[in-house]
Amino acid sequence: MKTVDLRSDTVTQPTAAMRAAMMAAPLGDDVFGDDPTVNALQDRIAAITGKEAALFMPSGTQSNLCGILAHCGRGDEYIVGQLAHTYRHEGGGAAVFGSVQPQPLTQDAQGRMALADIAAAIKPDDPHFARTRLLCLENTWNGHEMPDDYLRGATQLARENGLTTHLDGARVFNAAVASAAPGQAAFERLREIVDPFDSLSVCFSKGLGAPVGSALCGSRELIDRARRVRKMAGGGLRQAGLLAACALHALDHHVDRLCEDHANARRLADGLGGIEGLAVRSAETNIVFVDVSEGRGPALLDFLKAYGVLATGLMGLRLVTHLDVDAAGIDRTIAAVRRFFAEAPAALTASGRLGPY
Ligand SMILES: *Cc1c(COP(=O)(O)O)cnc(C)c1O
């Protein structure tokens, strides 16, 4: 029985065609700047995002770190959501490596910081304060696609106050595919979304299905500064064209198909919707969040595992669709969840019995 792995869209295996592209890639030494496949990828993603230049990175975390450190110096600060990846899930890297202080702000259920809160957090030029330098946003955030008017309003506010702007776009391809107008190309929609930002990171190893890789995109000057940081962070790779070839393949073949992941997430949310004992909290793009009653989340995760379905969560479940999950896998997941609530005795799985994890 094939495992249905809904823990993350990072778990995908490279397809046979992607492996073939990898084997065929011409290679050089990228620290000397002469890996033709890396250079082709960087030119391609810069053109796709409408930025001057791009830099291939081993991970999204490193893209964001190099981006923040290219925007900010020691004693500067960046405004960021309390639950944003660039604040909460990157080990405090900007503070650790760059002496750049985060100024985290509360987000609403869709991941937005209030513009008034952003304005209030921008410090005057006064030696008491860190220098507020950068605004970081994220799209998609927990699957939520950020509305254009919010992205434009927040970046405009930042610019009016002399701040630069960075978008954590690990899943921005999902946002582009989900919000493209009928007949509009995904890449054209992507450029509209990222246009107001000075820089952005994108991930190739999430929904796009590459094994490794991310890119930072921005002005040539910013990218030159980021290249220094990348070297210091140990991210200067040599025959990285092996990895860049997978990312190029993904850009050619795995962008438009993201709508299948979104349809599968919708199918999952609809199927779970009628089951007593849980509630679908949100289901947008390729991520479904489910609240589970009476602290039964951990027991449900264990039960699903026995049925070959993997997910993550504490109070509830997070289920992520991707190119290695098909509609049959979604239906198996729905059936297993239904069985759990129909069969598993609540008394044995009540809060505390299995402990939180
Ligand atoms: C996955 C992710 C990243 C980067 O993660 P890596 O595991 O370092 O590639 C950054 N931001 C968001 C929102 C992500 O989901």
Short mmCIF file of C-alpha atoms and ligand atoms in Angstrom, two decimals:
data_model
loop_
_atom_site.label_atom_id
_atom_site.label_comp_id
_atom_site.label_asym_id
_atom_site.label_seq_id
_atom_site.Cartn_x
_atom_site.Cartn_y
_atom_site.Cartn_z
CA MET A 1 0.00 0.00 0.00
CA LYS A 2 1.48 3.32 -1.08
CA THR A 3 1.90 5.80 1.77
CA VAL A 4 -0.17 8.96 1.45
CA ASP A 5 2.28 11.47 2.85
CA LEU A 6 0.45 14.70 3.69
CA ARG A 7 3.05 16.01 6.15
CA SER A 8 4.40 18.57 3.69
CA ASP A 9 4.84 19.32 0.00
CA THR A 10 8.59 18.94 0.63
CA VAL A 11 8.36 15.13 0.71
CA THR A 12 8.04 14.63 -3.06
CA GLN A 13 10.46 12.36 -4.91
CA PRO A 14 11.98 13.64 -8.17
CA THR A 15 10.15 12.17 -11.16
CA ALA A 16 11.94 10.01 -13.74
CA ALA A 17 11.91 12.94 -16.19
CA MET A 18 13.39 15.24 -13.55
CA ARG A 19 16.15 12.71 -12.81
CA ALA A 20 16.88 12.51 -16.54
CA ALA A 21 17.13 16.30 -16.74
CA MET A 22 19.53 16.19 -13.82
CA MET A 23 21.77 13.61 -15.49
CA ALA A 24 21.85 15.55 -18.76
CA ALA A 25 22.73 18.94 -17.23
CA PRO A 26 25.96 20.64 -18.34
CA LEU A 27 27.96 21.55 -15.23
CA GLY A 28 30.64 23.96 -14.09
CA ASP A 29 31.83 25.44 -10.82
CA ASP A 30 29.23 27.90 -9.59
CA VAL A 31 31.55 29.59 -7.09
CA PHE A 32 33.51 30.69 -10.20
CA GLY A 33 30.14 31.63 -11.73
CA ASP A 34 30.54 29.21 -14.62
CA ASP A 35 27.94 26.50 -14.07
CA PRO A 36 25.79 26.99 -17.19
CA THR A 37 22.76 25.25 -15.69
CA VAL A 38 22.81 27.40 -12.53
CA ASN A 39 23.22 30.50 -14.68
CA ALA A 40 20.31 29.45 -16.90
CA LEU A 41 18.11 28.88 -13.84
CA GLN A 42 19.05 32.23 -12.31
CA ASP A 43 18.32 34.08 -15.58
CA ARG A 44 15.06 32.20 -15.96
CA ILE A 45 13.70 32.83 -12.46
CA ALA A 46 14.79 36.48 -12.60
CA ALA A 47 12.80 36.88 -15.85
CA ILE A 48 9.80 34.98 -14.47
CA THR A 49 9.65 37.16 -11.34
CA GLY A 50 10.44 40.37 -13.24
CA LYS A 51 13.55 41.13 -11.16
CA GLU A 52 17.02 42.12 -12.41
CA ALA A 53 18.90 39.17 -10.97
CA ALA A 54 18.56 35.95 -8.98
CA LEU A 55 20.73 33.68 -6.88
CA PHE A 56 20.29 29.94 -6.47
CA MET A 57 20.26 28.80 -2.84
CA PRO A 58 20.24 25.40 -1.14
CA SER A 59 17.12 26.21 0.93
CA GLY A 60 14.39 28.75 1.45
CA THR A 61 15.75 29.50 4.89
CA GLN A 62 19.08 30.48 3.34
CA SER A 63 17.34 32.61 0.69
CA ASN A 64 15.46 34.52 3.37
CA LEU A 65 18.55 34.86 5.57
CA CYS A 66 20.70 36.17 2.70
CA GLY A 67 17.85 38.46 1.66
CA ILE A 68 17.39 39.96 5.12
CA LEU A 69 21.16 40.38 5.57
CA ALA A 70 21.46 41.99 2.13
CA HIS A 71 18.75 44.51 3.11
CA CYS A 72 19.80 45.10 6.72
CA GLY A 73 22.98 45.70 8.70
CA ARG A 74 23.94 45.29 12.33
CA GLY A 75 21.53 47.26 14.53
CA ASP A 76 18.76 47.38 11.93
CA GLU A 77 15.40 45.69 12.39
CA TYR A 78 12.78 44.07 10.16
CA ILE A 79 9.03 44.09 10.70
CA VAL A 80 7.57 40.61 10.37
CA GLY A 81 4.51 38.58 11.35
CA GLN A 82 4.55 36.84 14.73
CA LEU A 83 3.83 33.53 12.94
CA ALA A 84 5.82 34.22 9.77
CA HIS A 85 8.42 31.71 8.66
CA THR A 86 11.11 34.42 8.57
CA TYR A 87 10.48 35.13 12.25
CA ARG A 88 9.39 31.85 13.82
CA HIS A 89 10.82 29.01 11.77
CA GLU A 90 14.34 30.02 10.78
CA GLY A 91 16.18 29.63 14.07
CA GLY A 92 16.42 33.37 14.61
CA GLY A 93 19.10 33.39 11.91
CA ALA A 94 18.93 37.10 11.06
CA ALA A 95 19.56 37.96 14.73
CA VAL A 96 22.17 35.23 15.23
CA PHE A 97 24.24 35.84 12.09
CA GLY A 98 23.44 39.45 11.24
CA SER A 99 22.62 41.21 14.54
CA VAL A 100 19.37 42.19 12.83
CA GLN A 101 16.51 42.47 15.30
CA PRO A 102 13.05 41.23 14.32
CA GLN A 103 10.02 43.34 15.24
CA PRO A 104 7.25 40.73 15.20
CA LEU A 105 3.60 41.85 14.94
CA THR A 106 0.32 40.03 15.50
CA GLN A 107 -1.36 38.60 12.39
CA ASP A 108 -5.05 37.96 11.74
CA ALA A 109 -6.43 34.52 10.81
CA GLN A 110 -5.41 35.10 7.18
CA GLY A 111 -1.86 36.03 8.14
CA ARG A 112 -2.16 39.79 7.70
CA MET A 113 -0.61 42.39 10.00
CA ALA A 114 -2.78 45.51 10.38
CA LEU A 115 -1.33 48.42 8.41
CA ALA A 116 -1.82 50.63 11.50
CA ASP A 117 0.32 48.19 13.52
CA ILE A 118 3.03 48.26 10.86
CA ALA A 119 2.98 52.08 10.82
CA ALA A 120 3.17 52.20 14.63
CA ALA A 121 6.13 49.79 14.67
CA ILE A 122 8.29 51.92 12.38
CA LYS A 123 10.67 53.69 14.76
CA PRO A 124 11.75 57.31 14.46
CA ASP A 125 15.42 58.03 13.88
CA ASP A 126 16.51 58.09 17.54
CA PRO A 127 19.48 56.40 19.18
CA HIS A 128 17.10 54.58 21.55
CA PHE A 129 15.72 52.51 18.72
CA ALA A 130 16.96 49.98 16.24
CA ARG A 131 16.78 51.37 12.69
CA THR A 132 13.60 50.02 11.08
CA ARG A 133 14.82 48.97 7.66
CA LEU A 134 12.73 46.21 6.12
CA LEU A 135 9.20 44.81 5.92
CA CYS A 136 8.90 41.02 5.39
CA LEU A 137 5.66 39.49 4.17
CA GLU A 138 4.78 35.91 3.20
CA ASN A 139 2.57 34.52 0.39
CA THR A 140 1.03 32.03 0.65
CA TRP A 141 0.86 32.02 4.45
CA ASN A 142 -0.37 28.68 5.81
CA GLY A 143 -1.99 28.18 2.43
CA HIS A 144 -3.73 31.57 2.52
CA GLU A 145 -3.23 33.69 -0.52
CA MET A 146 -2.57 37.35 0.33
CA PRO A 147 -4.92 39.76 -1.47
CA ASP A 148 -3.24 42.14 -3.93
CA ASP A 149 -4.61 45.24 -2.20
CA TYR A 150 -3.04 44.14 1.08
CA LEU A 151 0.36 43.46 -0.51
CA ARG A 152 0.25 46.78 -2.36
CA GLY A 153 -0.95 48.73 0.68
CA ALA A 154 1.64 47.27 3.04
CA THR A 155 4.58 47.69 0.64
CA GLN A 156 3.50 51.24 -0.20
CA LEU A 157 3.37 52.09 3.50
CA ALA A 158 6.85 50.62 3.88
CA ARG A 159 8.23 52.62 0.93
CA GLU A 160 6.70 55.87 2.16
CA ASN A 161 8.63 55.34 5.39
CA GLY A 162 11.94 54.52 3.69
CA LEU A 163 11.75 50.77 4.29
CA THR A 164 12.64 48.13 1.74
CA THR A 165 10.42 45.06 1.25
CA HIS A 166 10.97 41.31 1.00
CA LEU A 167 8.46 38.59 0.20
CA ASP A 168 8.91 35.06 1.52
CA GLY A 169 7.44 33.39 -1.53
CA ALA A 170 8.24 29.77 -0.71
CA ARG A 171 4.75 28.92 -2.05
CA VAL A 172 4.12 31.98 -4.22
CA PHE A 173 3.63 29.73 -7.27
CA ASN A 174 0.60 28.27 -5.48
CA ALA A 175 -0.74 31.79 -4.98
CA ALA A 176 -0.18 32.63 -8.65
CA VAL A 177 -1.88 29.51 -9.97
CA ALA A 178 -4.79 29.85 -7.54
CA SER A 179 -5.47 33.49 -8.40
CA ALA A 180 -4.70 33.69 -12.13
CA ALA A 181 -7.58 35.14 -14.13
CA PRO A 182 -9.14 32.71 -16.65
CA GLY A 183 -6.66 32.36 -19.52
CA GLN A 184 -3.93 34.29 -17.68
CA ALA A 185 -0.53 32.56 -17.57
CA ALA A 186 0.69 31.61 -14.09
CA PHE A 187 4.02 33.42 -14.58
CA GLU A 188 2.26 36.63 -15.62
CA ARG A 189 0.10 36.45 -12.51
CA LEU A 190 3.23 35.76 -10.44
CA ARG A 191 4.86 38.96 -11.70
CA GLU A 192 1.78 40.96 -10.67
CA ILE A 193 1.96 39.52 -7.15
CA VAL A 194 5.67 40.14 -6.60
CA ASP A 195 5.94 43.44 -8.51
CA PRO A 196 5.69 45.70 -5.41
CA PHE A 197 8.54 43.92 -3.61
CA ASP A 198 12.24 44.79 -3.72
CA SER A 199 13.12 41.11 -3.28
CA LEU A 200 11.56 37.70 -2.90
CA SER A 201 12.50 34.12 -2.20
CA VAL A 202 10.91 31.19 -4.03
CA CYS A 203 11.21 27.48 -3.26
CA PHE A 204 11.65 24.76 -5.86
CA SER A 205 11.47 21.96 -3.29
CA LYS A 206 7.89 22.57 -2.13
CA GLY A 207 4.99 22.24 -4.54
CA LEU A 208 7.30 22.38 -7.56
CA GLY A 209 8.72 18.99 -6.62
CA ALA A 210 12.47 19.55 -6.93
CA PRO A 211 14.61 17.74 -4.35
CA VAL A 212 16.58 20.82 -3.25
CA GLY A 213 16.68 24.50 -3.95
CA SER A 214 15.38 28.00 -3.70
CA ALA A 215 16.19 31.35 -5.29
CA LEU A 216 16.48 34.90 -4.05
CA CYS A 217 15.41 37.47 -6.65
CA GLY A 218 15.95 41.23 -6.63
CA SER A 219 18.10 44.05 -7.99
CA ARG A 220 21.60 43.20 -9.20
CA GLU A 221 23.06 45.24 -6.37
CA LEU A 222 21.06 43.37 -3.74
CA ILE A 223 21.92 40.01 -5.27
CA ASP A 224 25.63 40.89 -5.23
CA ARG A 225 25.41 41.65 -1.52
CA ALA A 226 23.43 38.43 -0.95
CA ARG A 227 26.14 36.41 -2.76
CA ARG A 228 28.67 37.49 -0.12
CA VAL A 229 26.30 36.44 2.66
CA ARG A 230 25.60 33.12 0.94
CA LYS A 231 29.33 32.42 0.80
CA MET A 232 29.70 33.20 4.51
CA ALA A 233 26.72 30.95 5.27
CA GLY A 234 28.41 28.08 3.44
CA GLY A 235 25.94 28.16 0.57
CA GLY A 236 28.46 28.60 -2.25
CA LEU A 237 27.99 25.31 -4.08
CA ARG A 238 30.17 23.92 -6.86
CA GLN A 239 28.54 21.70 -9.57
CA ALA A 240 25.15 22.93 -8.38
CA GLY A 241 23.78 22.57 -11.92
CA LEU A 242 22.74 19.04 -10.92
CA LEU A 243 20.21 20.68 -8.60
CA ALA A 244 19.42 23.68 -10.79
CA ALA A 245 18.45 21.27 -13.60
CA CYS A 246 15.68 19.88 -11.37
CA ALA A 247 14.44 23.39 -10.66
CA LEU A 248 14.43 24.28 -14.39
CA HIS A 249 12.51 21.08 -15.11
CA ALA A 250 10.04 21.99 -12.36
CA LEU A 251 9.47 25.47 -13.83
CA ASP A 252 8.72 23.89 -17.20
CA HIS A 253 6.50 21.03 -16.03
CA HIS A 254 5.25 21.46 -12.46
CA VAL A 255 3.74 24.94 -12.22
CA ASP A 256 0.40 24.70 -14.02
CA ARG A 257 -0.27 21.31 -12.42
CA LEU A 258 -0.40 22.96 -8.96
CA CYS A 259 -4.13 23.38 -9.65
CA GLU A 260 -4.41 19.59 -9.20
CA ASP A 261 -2.98 19.93 -5.68
CA HIS A 262 -5.49 22.69 -4.96
CA ALA A 263 -8.34 20.53 -6.28
CA ASN A 264 -7.16 17.64 -4.08
CA ALA A 265 -7.02 19.92 -1.03
CA ARG A 266 -10.58 21.02 -1.80
CA ARG A 267 -11.65 17.37 -2.27
CA LEU A 268 -10.10 16.52 1.11
CA ALA A 269 -11.77 19.47 2.88
CA ASP A 270 -15.16 18.57 1.36
CA GLY A 271 -14.77 14.93 2.33
CA LEU A 272 -13.77 15.74 5.91
CA GLY A 273 -16.44 18.42 6.22
CA GLY A 274 -19.27 16.07 7.08
CA ILE A 275 -17.44 14.05 9.74
CA GLU A 276 -18.54 14.58 13.34
CA GLY A 277 -15.66 15.18 15.75
CA LEU A 278 -13.61 17.45 13.56
CA ALA A 279 -13.94 20.79 11.83
CA VAL A 280 -12.11 22.07 8.79
CA ARG A 281 -10.54 25.35 9.95
CA SER A 282 -9.14 26.40 6.59
CA ALA A 283 -8.53 24.91 3.18
CA GLU A 284 -6.82 27.21 0.73
CA THR A 285 -4.42 26.41 -2.08
CA ASN A 286 -2.69 23.15 -1.05
CA ILE A 287 -2.98 23.20 2.77
CA VAL A 288 -5.89 21.97 4.89
CA PHE A 289 -6.07 22.64 8.64
CA VAL A 290 -8.45 20.56 10.72
CA ASP A 291 -9.46 21.05 14.37
CA VAL A 292 -10.03 17.79 16.22
CA SER A 293 -12.33 17.58 19.23
CA GLU A 294 -11.37 16.54 22.76
CA GLY A 295 -7.64 16.50 22.22
CA ARG A 296 -7.90 13.47 19.94
CA GLY A 297 -5.47 14.82 17.37
CA PRO A 298 -2.46 12.69 18.45
CA ALA A 299 -4.59 9.52 18.53
CA LEU A 300 -5.97 10.32 15.10
CA LEU A 301 -2.44 10.80 13.73
CA ASP A 302 -1.44 7.37 15.12
CA PHE A 303 -4.57 5.77 13.68
CA LEU A 304 -3.95 7.29 10.25
CA LYS A 305 -0.36 6.10 10.29
CA ALA A 306 -1.59 2.53 10.64
CA TYR A 307 -3.57 3.14 7.43
CA GLY A 308 -0.55 4.48 5.60
CA VAL A 309 -1.57 8.12 5.89
CA LEU A 310 0.95 10.58 7.35
CA ALA A 311 0.11 14.06 8.64
CA THR A 312 1.34 16.49 11.29
CA GLY A 313 -0.34 18.55 13.99
CA LEU A 314 -0.90 19.04 17.68
CA MET A 315 -4.36 20.38 18.52
CA GLY A 316 -5.43 19.61 15.01
CA LEU A 317 -4.06 18.33 11.77
CA ARG A 318 -2.18 19.98 8.92
CA LEU A 319 -2.60 18.17 5.62
CA VAL A 320 -0.60 19.29 2.58
CA THR A 321 -1.24 18.11 -0.97
CA HIS A 322 1.48 17.79 -3.61
CA LEU A 323 2.42 15.98 -6.80
CA ASP A 324 2.92 12.61 -5.09
CA VAL A 325 -0.68 12.54 -3.78
CA ASP A 326 -3.59 11.72 -6.08
CA ALA A 327 -7.36 11.72 -5.70
CA ALA A 328 -7.34 8.04 -4.67
CA GLY A 329 -4.95 8.88 -1.83
CA ILE A 330 -7.26 11.70 -0.74
CA ASP A 331 -10.23 9.34 -0.71
CA ARG A 332 -8.27 6.81 1.36
CA THR A 333 -7.45 9.58 3.84
CA ILE A 334 -11.09 10.61 4.13
CA ALA A 335 -12.15 6.98 4.64
CA ALA A 336 -9.54 6.44 7.36
CA VAL A 337 -10.56 9.60 9.24
CA ARG A 338 -14.20 8.56 9.00
CA ARG A 339 -13.33 5.12 10.38
CA PHE A 340 -11.44 6.65 13.30
CA PHE A 341 -14.39 8.70 14.45
CA ALA A 342 -16.81 5.84 13.86
CA GLU A 343 -14.77 3.15 15.62
CA ALA A 344 -12.10 4.46 18.00
CA PRO A 345 -13.52 4.65 21.51
CA ALA A 346 -13.26 8.26 22.62
CA ALA A 347 -12.60 7.23 26.25
CA LEU A 348 -9.28 5.62 25.31
CA THR A 349 -8.06 8.45 23.18
CA ALA A 350 -9.24 11.38 25.30
CA SER A 351 -6.93 14.26 26.08
CA GLY A 352 -3.78 13.34 27.93
CA ARG A 353 -3.85 9.56 27.50
CA LEU A 354 -1.35 9.55 24.68
CA GLY A 355 0.40 12.73 25.68
CA PRO A 356 1.00 15.73 23.50
CA TYR A 357 3.60 15.55 20.78
C1 LIG B 1 9.44 25.94 3.55
C2 LIG B 1 9.38 27.38 3.75
C3 LIG B 1 10.54 28.16 3.74
C4 LIG B 1 11.93 27.59 3.52
O1 LIG B 1 12.16 26.41 4.10
P1 LIG B 1 13.41 25.49 3.77
O2 LIG B 1 13.03 24.22 4.43
O3 LIG B 1 14.57 26.15 4.39
O4 LIG B 1 13.56 25.38 2.30
C5 LIG B 1 10.41 29.51 3.92
N1 LIG B 1 9.21 30.07 4.08
C6 LIG B 1 8.07 29.38 4.07
C7 LIG B 1 6.77 30.07 4.21
C8 LIG B 1 8.12 28.00 3.92
O5 LIG B 1 6.99 27.31 3.91
#
